[in-house]
Short mmCIF file of C-alpha atoms in Angstrom, two decimals:
data_model
loop_
_atom_site.label_atom_id
_atom_site.label_comp_id
_atom_site.label_asym_id
_atom_site.label_seq_id
_atom_site.Cartn_x
_atom_site.Cartn_y
_atom_site.Cartn_z
CA MET A 1 34.54 11.82 4.65
CA ARG A 2 37.88 12.01 6.40
CA ASN A 3 38.48 8.23 5.90
CA LEU A 4 37.41 8.65 2.24
CA GLY A 5 39.88 11.44 1.76
CA LYS A 6 42.63 9.30 3.30
CA ARG A 7 41.86 6.40 1.00
CA LEU A 8 41.84 8.68 -2.03
CA LEU A 9 45.31 10.11 -1.05
CA ARG A 10 46.47 6.54 -0.52
CA TRP A 11 45.49 5.51 -4.02
CA LEU A 12 46.89 8.72 -5.37
CA LEU A 13 50.18 7.99 -3.63
CA LEU A 14 50.33 4.45 -5.05
CA GLY A 15 49.53 5.66 -8.52
CA HIS A 16 52.08 8.45 -8.30
CA ARG A 17 54.77 6.12 -6.87
CA TRP A 18 54.56 3.34 -9.60
CA LEU A 19 53.77 5.60 -12.54
CA GLY A 20 56.52 7.81 -11.43
CA ILE A 21 59.01 4.98 -11.39
CA ALA A 22 57.93 4.06 -14.90
CA THR A 23 58.23 7.77 -16.20
CA ALA A 24 60.99 9.51 -14.02
CA LEU A 25 63.66 8.63 -16.61
CA LEU A 26 61.51 9.92 -19.41
CA PHE A 27 61.03 13.17 -17.53
CA ALA A 28 64.76 13.53 -17.16
CA VAL A 29 65.28 12.84 -20.78
CA TRP A 30 62.66 15.46 -21.79
CA PHE A 31 64.39 18.14 -19.78
CA LEU A 32 67.85 17.41 -20.94
CA SER A 33 66.80 17.11 -24.58
CA GLY A 34 64.79 20.34 -24.21
CA ALA A 35 67.97 22.06 -23.18
CA VAL A 36 69.73 20.80 -26.34
CA MET A 37 66.85 22.01 -28.44
CA MET A 38 67.37 25.51 -27.21
CA TYR A 39 70.46 25.72 -29.39
CA VAL A 40 70.25 23.00 -32.05
CA GLY A 41 67.08 22.61 -34.03
CA PHE A 42 65.91 19.72 -36.14
CA PRO A 43 67.56 19.76 -39.54
CA ARG A 44 65.88 21.67 -42.27
CA LEU A 45 66.65 23.38 -45.49
CA THR A 46 66.27 27.11 -45.22
CA GLU A 47 65.27 29.22 -48.17
CA THR A 48 68.63 31.03 -48.03
CA GLU A 49 70.37 27.58 -48.25
CA ARG A 50 68.19 26.43 -51.05
CA ARG A 51 68.82 29.45 -53.17
CA ALA A 52 72.56 29.44 -52.60
CA ALA A 53 72.70 25.97 -53.92
CA LEU A 54 70.66 26.71 -57.07
CA PRO A 55 72.69 27.29 -60.31
CA PRO A 56 71.83 30.47 -62.31
CA LEU A 57 68.84 30.07 -64.52
CA ALA A 58 69.90 29.73 -68.14
CA LEU A 59 67.14 30.96 -70.54
CA SER A 60 67.35 30.61 -74.27
CA SER A 61 64.91 31.01 -77.19
CA GLY A 62 62.78 28.15 -78.11
CA LEU A 63 61.79 27.14 -74.56
CA ILE A 64 58.07 26.21 -74.12
CA GLY A 65 56.00 28.36 -71.87
CA PRO A 66 54.42 27.51 -68.56
CA ASP A 67 50.94 26.93 -70.11
CA ALA A 68 52.46 24.36 -72.57
CA ALA A 69 54.33 22.81 -69.64
CA PHE A 70 51.13 22.43 -67.69
CA ALA A 71 49.40 20.90 -70.60
CA ALA A 72 52.21 18.40 -71.07
CA ALA A 73 51.93 17.45 -67.37
CA ARG A 74 48.39 16.24 -68.11
CA GLN A 75 47.07 17.27 -64.70
CA THR A 76 43.32 17.65 -64.32
CA ALA A 77 43.40 20.08 -61.38
CA PRO A 78 44.83 23.54 -61.59
CA PRO A 79 48.45 23.81 -60.26
CA ALA A 80 49.26 25.58 -57.02
CA ARG A 81 52.32 27.05 -58.81
CA ILE A 82 54.78 26.36 -61.65
CA ASP A 83 58.58 26.87 -61.18
CA LEU A 84 61.01 27.21 -63.95
CA GLY A 85 64.54 26.28 -62.72
CA MET A 86 67.61 24.26 -63.62
CA LEU A 87 68.10 20.51 -63.39
CA GLY A 88 71.86 20.61 -63.65
CA ASP A 89 72.49 22.38 -66.86
CA GLU A 90 68.88 21.80 -68.36
CA PRO A 91 65.97 24.24 -67.73
CA VAL A 92 62.87 22.38 -66.38
CA TYR A 93 59.36 23.24 -65.21
CA ARG A 94 58.43 21.77 -61.79
CA ILE A 95 54.59 21.88 -61.40
CA GLN A 96 53.16 21.59 -57.96
CA ALA A 97 49.66 20.44 -57.33
CA LEU A 98 47.52 21.63 -54.54
CA ASP A 99 48.05 18.36 -52.66
CA GLY A 100 51.85 18.79 -52.99
CA ALA A 101 52.45 16.34 -55.84
CA ARG A 102 55.09 17.38 -58.31
CA THR A 103 55.58 16.87 -62.03
CA MET A 104 58.64 17.72 -63.95
CA ILE A 105 58.60 18.85 -67.65
CA ALA A 106 61.72 19.59 -69.84
CA ALA A 107 61.46 23.22 -70.83
CA ALA A 108 63.28 22.58 -74.17
CA ASP A 109 60.80 20.03 -75.70
CA GLY A 110 57.97 19.45 -73.21
CA ARG A 111 58.86 15.86 -72.39
CA ARG A 112 57.68 14.50 -69.04
CA MET A 113 60.64 13.53 -66.78
CA GLU A 114 59.71 10.77 -64.36
CA ARG A 115 63.06 10.14 -62.73
CA VAL A 116 66.51 11.72 -62.35
CA ASP A 117 69.38 9.29 -62.72
CA SER A 118 72.10 9.04 -60.05
CA ASP A 119 74.92 10.47 -62.21
CA ARG A 120 73.00 13.66 -62.84
CA LEU A 121 72.12 14.00 -59.16
CA LEU A 122 75.76 13.65 -58.20
CA ARG A 123 76.74 16.40 -60.63
CA ILE A 124 74.11 18.63 -59.05
CA ALA A 125 75.57 17.84 -55.65
CA ALA A 126 79.02 18.67 -56.94
CA GLY A 127 77.87 22.16 -57.86
CA HIS A 128 76.87 22.87 -54.26
CA PRO A 129 78.95 25.74 -52.68
CA ALA A 130 80.05 23.40 -49.80
CA ALA A 131 80.94 20.48 -52.01
CA ARG A 132 84.60 19.21 -51.85
CA THR A 133 84.82 15.48 -52.42
CA VAL A 134 81.31 14.16 -53.37
CA GLU A 135 80.42 10.67 -52.17
CA ASP A 136 77.27 8.78 -53.19
CA LEU A 137 75.72 7.14 -50.15
CA GLY A 138 72.92 5.54 -52.07
CA SER A 139 69.18 5.72 -52.52
CA ILE A 140 66.80 5.97 -49.48
CA LEU A 141 63.12 6.21 -49.13
CA ARG A 142 63.22 7.70 -45.64
CA ASP A 143 65.49 8.01 -42.73
CA GLN A 144 65.72 9.74 -39.38
CA TRP A 145 65.81 13.22 -40.88
CA THR A 146 63.41 12.75 -43.74
CA VAL A 147 60.70 10.91 -41.87
CA HIS A 148 58.11 13.73 -41.89
CA GLN A 149 55.26 13.32 -44.44
CA ARG A 150 55.98 16.80 -45.97
CA TYR A 151 58.82 14.97 -47.89
CA ASP A 152 56.38 12.38 -49.49
CA PRO A 153 56.09 14.06 -52.88
CA LEU A 154 59.84 14.09 -53.25
CA ARG A 155 60.71 10.50 -52.30
CA PRO A 156 62.90 8.57 -52.93
CA PHE A 157 66.12 10.47 -52.22
CA ARG A 158 69.79 10.21 -53.31
CA LEU A 159 71.98 10.78 -50.20
CA VAL A 160 75.19 12.46 -51.04
CA ALA A 161 78.04 13.49 -48.69
CA LEU A 162 79.81 16.67 -49.74
CA GLY A 163 83.12 15.93 -48.07
CA ASP A 164 83.37 19.33 -46.39
CA VAL A 165 84.58 20.11 -42.85
CA ALA A 166 80.99 20.36 -41.54
CA GLY A 167 80.17 16.76 -42.77
CA THR A 168 77.31 18.03 -44.89
CA ARG A 169 74.89 15.62 -46.53
CA LEU A 170 72.42 16.36 -49.18
CA TYR A 171 69.03 14.72 -49.84
CA LEU A 172 68.25 15.09 -53.60
CA SER A 173 64.85 14.09 -54.82
CA GLU A 174 65.05 11.34 -57.39
CA ARG A 175 61.75 12.54 -58.75
CA THR A 176 62.58 16.27 -59.43
CA GLY A 177 66.32 16.70 -58.77
CA GLU A 178 65.57 19.24 -55.98
CA ILE A 179 67.67 19.44 -52.85
CA ALA A 180 65.12 18.62 -50.17
CA LEU A 181 67.32 18.76 -47.09
CA ASP A 182 70.81 19.27 -45.92
CA THR A 183 72.23 18.09 -42.61
CA THR A 184 75.60 18.56 -40.92
CA ARG A 185 77.50 16.28 -38.62
CA THR A 186 76.81 18.67 -35.68
CA GLU A 187 73.04 18.61 -36.34
CA ARG A 188 72.96 14.81 -36.64
CA PHE A 189 74.88 14.25 -33.43
CA TRP A 190 72.98 16.74 -31.16
CA ASN A 191 69.58 15.88 -32.47
CA TRP A 192 70.06 12.35 -31.15
CA LEU A 193 70.30 14.03 -27.77
CA GLY A 194 67.67 16.68 -28.56
CA ALA A 195 64.73 16.44 -30.86
CA VAL A 196 64.72 12.67 -31.40
CA PRO A 197 64.17 11.68 -27.75
CA HIS A 198 62.22 14.77 -26.93
CA TRP A 199 59.62 14.08 -29.66
CA ILE A 200 59.84 10.33 -29.43
CA TYR A 201 60.93 10.71 -33.03
CA LEU A 202 61.96 7.15 -33.86
CA THR A 203 61.94 6.41 -37.62
CA PRO A 204 59.64 3.32 -37.63
CA LEU A 205 57.20 5.04 -35.25
CA ARG A 206 57.23 8.42 -36.84
CA ALA A 207 56.72 6.83 -40.32
CA GLU A 208 53.22 6.07 -39.09
CA PRO A 209 51.86 9.62 -38.24
CA ALA A 210 48.57 8.48 -36.68
CA LEU A 211 50.31 5.82 -34.48
CA TRP A 212 53.11 8.23 -33.45
CA ARG A 213 50.53 10.84 -32.56
CA ASP A 214 48.61 8.39 -30.39
CA VAL A 215 51.79 7.19 -28.63
CA VAL A 216 52.84 10.77 -27.79
CA LEU A 217 49.45 11.74 -26.57
CA TRP A 218 49.17 8.67 -24.34
CA VAL A 219 52.71 8.95 -23.00
CA SER A 220 52.42 12.66 -22.25
CA GLY A 221 48.88 12.04 -20.87
CA ILE A 222 50.29 9.56 -18.34
CA ALA A 223 53.13 12.07 -17.54
CA ILE A 224 50.48 14.69 -16.80
CA ALA A 225 48.85 12.37 -14.23
CA VAL A 226 52.15 11.82 -12.61
CA ALA A 227 52.86 15.43 -12.41
CA ALA A 228 49.33 16.41 -11.32
CA SER A 229 49.17 13.69 -8.63
CA GLY A 230 52.63 14.74 -7.32
CA THR A 231 51.48 18.31 -6.99
CA VAL A 232 48.41 17.32 -4.99
CA LEU A 233 50.44 14.97 -2.81
CA GLY A 234 53.22 17.59 -2.27
CA LEU A 235 50.71 20.21 -1.14
CA SER A 236 48.91 17.70 1.23
CA ARG A 237 52.25 16.85 2.92
CA LEU A 238 53.50 20.37 3.22
CA ARG A 239 53.06 21.98 6.75
CA LEU A 240 53.88 25.61 7.34
CA ARG A 241 51.78 25.98 10.52
CA PRO A 242 51.99 23.93 12.60
CA ARG A 243 55.22 22.38 11.29
CA TYR A 244 56.17 18.71 11.76
CA ALA A 245 57.73 17.64 15.15
CA ASN A 246 61.29 18.24 13.99
CA GLY A 247 60.38 21.81 12.87
CA ARG A 248 60.43 20.83 9.14
CA THR A 249 57.84 21.67 6.63
CA THR A 250 58.24 18.23 5.10
CA PRO A 251 57.99 14.78 6.80
CA TYR A 252 60.81 13.58 4.55
CA ARG A 253 64.62 13.64 4.76
CA GLY A 254 67.42 13.54 2.24
CA ILE A 255 66.56 12.85 -1.38
CA ALA A 256 62.88 12.42 -0.49
CA ALA A 257 62.86 15.96 0.99
CA TRP A 258 64.46 17.36 -2.14
CA HIS A 259 61.80 15.60 -4.18
CA HIS A 260 59.04 16.85 -2.04
CA LEU A 261 60.00 20.46 -1.72
CA GLY A 262 61.65 20.75 -5.07
CA GLY A 263 58.57 19.19 -6.58
CA LEU A 264 56.41 22.00 -5.42
CA ILE A 265 58.48 24.36 -7.61
CA GLY A 266 59.87 22.08 -10.29
CA GLY A 267 56.41 20.43 -10.44
CA THR A 268 55.03 23.68 -11.84
CA ALA A 269 57.67 23.49 -14.62
CA ILE A 270 56.86 19.81 -15.30
CA LEU A 271 53.08 20.48 -15.50
CA THR A 272 53.64 23.56 -17.73
CA PHE A 273 55.90 21.75 -20.13
CA ILE A 274 54.01 18.42 -20.33
CA VAL A 275 50.54 19.92 -20.60
CA SER A 276 51.67 22.37 -23.26
CA GLY A 277 53.52 19.63 -25.17
CA TRP A 278 50.44 17.38 -24.98
CA LEU A 279 48.38 20.18 -26.42
CA SER A 280 50.80 20.67 -29.23
CA MET A 281 49.62 17.28 -30.53
CA ASN A 282 46.14 18.74 -31.03
CA PRO A 283 44.20 16.31 -28.89
CA ASN A 284 40.61 15.80 -30.14
CA ARG A 285 41.54 18.10 -33.03
CA TRP A 286 40.74 21.10 -30.86
CA PHE A 287 42.85 23.46 -33.01
CA SER A 288 42.19 24.20 -36.62
CA PRO A 289 44.58 23.58 -39.59
CA THR A 290 47.11 26.35 -40.17
CA MET A 291 46.52 26.43 -43.85
CA PRO A 292 43.37 26.51 -46.00
CA ASP A 293 42.32 23.21 -47.49
CA PRO A 294 43.03 22.42 -51.21
CA ALA A 295 39.46 23.20 -52.24
CA ALA A 296 39.76 26.71 -50.59
CA LEU A 297 43.07 27.34 -52.13
CA ALA A 298 41.70 26.30 -55.53
CA ARG A 299 38.95 28.94 -55.15
CA TYR A 300 41.49 31.57 -54.07
CA LEU A 301 43.75 30.93 -57.06
CA GLY A 302 40.83 31.23 -59.45
CA PRO A 303 40.01 29.50 -62.78
CA GLU A 304 42.71 28.46 -65.16
CA ALA A 305 41.92 30.97 -67.84
CA ALA A 306 44.37 33.83 -68.37
CA VAL A 307 47.68 33.00 -70.09
CA ARG A 308 50.75 33.24 -67.96
CA ALA A 309 53.27 35.77 -68.96
CA PHE A 310 56.64 34.44 -70.05
CA ASP A 311 59.33 36.82 -71.45
CA PRO A 312 62.78 35.17 -71.00
CA GLU A 313 64.60 38.46 -71.96
CA ALA A 314 62.60 40.49 -69.47
CA ALA A 315 63.13 37.87 -66.84
CA THR A 316 66.97 37.97 -67.12
CA ARG A 317 66.87 41.72 -66.69
CA THR A 318 64.92 41.44 -63.43
CA CYS A 319 68.03 40.60 -61.23
CA PRO A 320 71.70 39.66 -62.02
CA ASP A 321 71.53 36.42 -60.01
CA LEU A 322 68.18 35.04 -61.31
CA LYS A 323 67.73 31.40 -59.89
CA GLU A 324 64.09 30.60 -60.66
CA ILE A 325 60.90 31.98 -62.22
CA ARG A 326 57.65 31.20 -60.31
CA PHE A 327 54.29 31.35 -62.10
CA VAL A 328 51.24 31.68 -59.76
CA ARG A 329 47.70 33.07 -59.88
CA VAL A 330 45.80 35.29 -57.51
CA GLY A 331 42.14 35.35 -58.27
CA ASP A 332 41.83 35.67 -62.06
CA ALA A 333 45.23 37.33 -62.53
CA PRO A 334 48.41 35.38 -63.38
CA LEU A 335 51.62 36.64 -61.71
CA THR A 336 55.24 35.91 -62.67
CA VAL A 337 57.67 36.17 -59.91
CA ALA A 338 61.52 36.22 -60.24
CA ILE A 339 63.38 34.40 -57.46
CA CYS A 340 66.84 35.92 -57.16
CA GLY A 341 69.84 34.66 -55.23
CA GLU A 342 69.86 37.16 -52.45
CA ASP A 343 67.13 39.83 -53.07
CA ALA A 344 63.49 39.38 -52.23
CA PRO A 345 61.23 37.82 -54.78
CA ARG A 346 59.81 40.37 -57.25
CA PRO A 347 57.18 40.49 -60.04
CA CYS A 348 58.58 40.39 -63.52
CA CYS A 349 57.84 39.90 -67.14
CA GLY A 350 55.14 42.58 -67.34
CA THR A 351 53.14 41.48 -64.25
CA ALA A 352 52.67 43.41 -61.05
CA ALA A 353 51.98 42.61 -57.38
CA PRO A 354 48.30 41.77 -56.77
CA ASP A 355 46.12 44.89 -56.75
CA PRO A 356 43.76 45.34 -53.73
CA GLU A 357 40.60 44.85 -55.77
CA ASN A 358 41.69 41.53 -57.27
CA LEU A 359 43.00 40.47 -53.89
CA HIS A 360 39.60 41.19 -52.22
CA ARG A 361 37.79 39.12 -54.92
CA ALA A 362 40.22 36.14 -54.40
CA LEU A 363 39.78 36.32 -50.69
CA ALA A 364 36.03 36.50 -50.89
CA ARG A 365 36.22 33.20 -52.86
CA LEU A 366 38.38 31.69 -50.26
CA MET A 367 35.53 31.72 -47.73
CA PRO A 368 32.25 31.94 -49.66
CA GLY A 369 29.22 32.97 -47.69
CA GLU A 370 31.30 35.32 -45.47
CA ALA A 371 31.59 39.02 -45.79
CA PRO A 372 34.74 40.29 -47.55
CA PRO A 373 37.61 40.61 -45.17
CA ARG A 374 39.23 43.76 -43.78
CA ILE A 375 42.86 43.81 -45.01
CA GLU A 376 45.54 45.15 -42.72
CA ARG A 377 49.19 45.64 -43.61
CA ILE A 378 51.50 44.38 -40.92
CA GLU A 379 54.80 46.24 -40.94
CA ALA A 380 56.37 45.05 -37.76
CA GLU A 381 56.20 41.90 -35.61
CA ASP A 382 53.28 41.44 -33.29
CA SER A 383 52.28 38.61 -30.89
CA TYR A 384 50.94 36.45 -33.75
CA TRP A 385 53.31 37.17 -36.56
CA TYR A 386 56.89 36.99 -35.56
CA GLY A 387 60.03 34.88 -35.98
CA PRO A 388 62.70 34.36 -38.62
CA ARG A 389 62.25 36.47 -41.73
CA GLU A 390 62.40 33.32 -43.91
CA THR A 391 59.30 31.92 -42.30
CA ARG A 392 57.72 35.23 -41.22
CA PRO A 393 58.47 37.82 -43.96
CA LEU A 394 57.54 41.44 -43.40
CA PRO A 395 55.59 43.37 -44.53
CA VAL A 396 52.68 41.00 -44.73
CA LEU A 397 48.97 41.38 -45.33
CA ARG A 398 46.41 40.16 -42.81
CA ALA A 399 42.83 39.39 -44.10
CA VAL A 400 40.65 39.60 -41.05
CA PHE A 401 37.28 37.74 -41.55
CA ALA A 402 34.13 38.23 -39.43
CA ASP A 403 33.23 34.47 -39.64
CA PRO A 404 32.36 32.59 -36.32
CA ALA A 405 35.94 31.27 -35.98
CA ALA A 406 37.35 34.82 -36.45
CA THR A 407 39.73 33.64 -39.16
CA TRP A 408 42.96 35.54 -40.24
CA ILE A 409 44.69 34.81 -43.55
CA HIS A 410 48.33 36.03 -43.87
CA ILE A 411 49.39 36.89 -47.56
CA ASP A 412 52.66 37.89 -49.05
CA PRO A 413 51.88 41.26 -50.63
CA THR A 414 54.44 40.81 -53.47
CA THR A 415 53.38 37.33 -54.65
CA GLY A 416 49.93 36.93 -53.25
CA GLU A 417 50.96 33.59 -51.69
CA ILE A 418 48.91 32.51 -48.69
CA LEU A 419 51.49 32.21 -45.80
CA GLY A 420 49.17 30.89 -43.20
CA ARG A 421 45.71 30.54 -41.63
CA MET A 422 44.85 31.46 -38.10
CA ASP A 423 41.57 31.41 -36.33
CA ARG A 424 40.59 31.87 -32.65
CA SER A 425 41.61 28.32 -31.83
CA ASN A 426 45.14 28.79 -33.30
CA ARG A 427 45.59 31.99 -31.51
CA VAL A 428 44.67 30.17 -28.21
CA SER A 429 47.18 27.46 -29.25
CA ARG A 430 49.86 30.05 -29.84
CA TRP A 431 49.80 30.92 -26.05
CA LEU A 432 49.21 27.42 -24.79
CA PHE A 433 52.16 26.05 -26.74
CA ASN A 434 54.57 28.72 -27.80
CA GLY A 435 53.86 30.81 -24.68
CA LEU A 436 54.03 28.01 -22.12
CA HIS A 437 56.24 25.36 -23.79
CA THR A 438 59.05 27.56 -25.19
CA LEU A 439 58.38 30.68 -22.98
CA ASP A 440 57.92 32.54 -26.22
CA LEU A 441 56.79 35.85 -24.62
CA ALA A 442 57.64 39.38 -25.62
CA VAL A 443 59.29 40.12 -22.28
CA LEU A 444 61.66 37.10 -22.65
CA ARG A 445 62.34 37.30 -26.33
CA ARG A 446 65.71 39.09 -25.90
CA ARG A 447 68.70 36.86 -25.27
CA PRO A 448 70.34 36.03 -22.84
CA VAL A 449 67.17 36.80 -20.75
CA TRP A 450 65.30 33.92 -22.33
CA ASP A 451 68.27 31.49 -22.03
CA THR A 452 68.59 32.25 -18.28
CA VAL A 453 64.96 31.88 -17.48
CA MET A 454 64.49 28.78 -19.72
CA ALA A 455 67.68 27.08 -18.05
CA LEU A 456 66.30 27.77 -14.52
CA TRP A 457 62.85 26.40 -15.51
CA LEU A 458 64.36 23.29 -17.04
CA SER A 459 66.72 22.78 -14.06
CA ALA A 460 63.82 22.87 -11.64
CA GLY A 461 62.03 20.15 -13.61
CA PHE A 462 65.24 18.14 -14.04
CA LEU A 463 65.86 18.10 -10.22
CA VAL A 464 62.39 16.63 -9.58
CA ALA A 465 63.02 13.93 -12.29
CA VAL A 466 66.48 12.91 -11.00
CA THR A 467 65.45 12.73 -7.37
CA GLY A 468 62.40 10.66 -8.48
CA ILE A 469 64.76 8.25 -10.42
CA ILE A 470 66.79 7.80 -7.16
CA ILE A 471 63.75 7.17 -4.92
CA GLY A 472 62.25 4.80 -7.53
CA TRP A 473 65.53 2.84 -7.79
CA ARG A 474 65.90 2.47 -4.04
CA ARG A 475 62.22 1.33 -3.80
CA LEU A 476 62.73 -1.28 -6.58
CA ARG A 477 65.92 -2.52 -5.05
CA ARG A 478 64.29 -3.07 -1.62
CA ARG A 479 61.28 -4.76 -3.15
CA PHE A 480 62.92 -6.99 -5.72
CA GLY A 481 66.61 -6.91 -4.76
#
């Protein structure tokens, strides 16, 4: 048994040595890029930025209603929502299907609009608050910042530079005229040192979601093997009593000693970050989707029966900076919502926020065969509903189902919009990823406490990676130099 144990440790050492040489640089890049991501996130268009760029909604008599617009779209499935907004100086309906597909209809005459020409898109860009000297950078299907599949319904894009000090660029959908994304020079620069290497977010690879997912899972899986084997070897070589002949707790000297002893601390950081990052890719589909599927959403919205309310005069009285009108359904009841420049969305045009009885019926249809849920009103952040107000508005309703998966549905109480789905697996994932990978814990949520702890944690892992690079380089030079 002793000989078997020695042979296993020998093979473990060889595996750790050569896999470590192959991955040490990747470990160092992960820790450095993680530090960058603490302060610069991947580019996205926030709701505040989107609204600020929208022109005021100009309503006039003679516009067709949302039901006529939906009929003109000739869609067979009920829409997820219908938005009335501006395309430059022309009011249009943008109809979004449950699968995300969009259709645009002119509000003046009901004609279907398949494409937005470049001249109109440039005029829209020129109306942006940050615009100075607008420059057309051409049409693109995807690039580094629009590679995610959520942009698919809006492709292709017209890329426009605004000529401002921040170096802002807009991505305007050539299908609907919407601003899909804005990026600044600072975001673009730092993300090449942050999210791009950290997520292995290379455009040709990320454009193939299944392939990218497999690559990240395999690479991080190998990294887990390196970190785990290093931990086992480090513990096996550590001597507290009795110590080695030189009085040390490690048989190594110099960089190798730093790697050994530092690895016992930094290795914990590496294992924590790598395992939680691997789990974020949802291996084996252990974690459920965070939104109901289109069929469930269709049941929640209810049949396309009641006529949607549309009163242009009443809409303009809702708020002085009206930007859009959104037509949705909750159960059997249509709801018209005014989207204002700065204020929160509010019901308008004779409709009201979803009443509890109708909401209960809609939620019961969401999960047929299950008992109606218990509805809680969440007024303050908790361990599962927290974050920026744009993505985690408050108050929010939480529908708690008694199904085997213990499903929660979060709903906007004003609009009835489903904001997310969370079952037992998602709540476990919240702690395994957010808790371990980003140290998103209540005791660390205040800054600079979180910054300090995260910096120390990243530094420990980076130390192990750098010493591993030095040791690996020396070995390769001796062997092949």
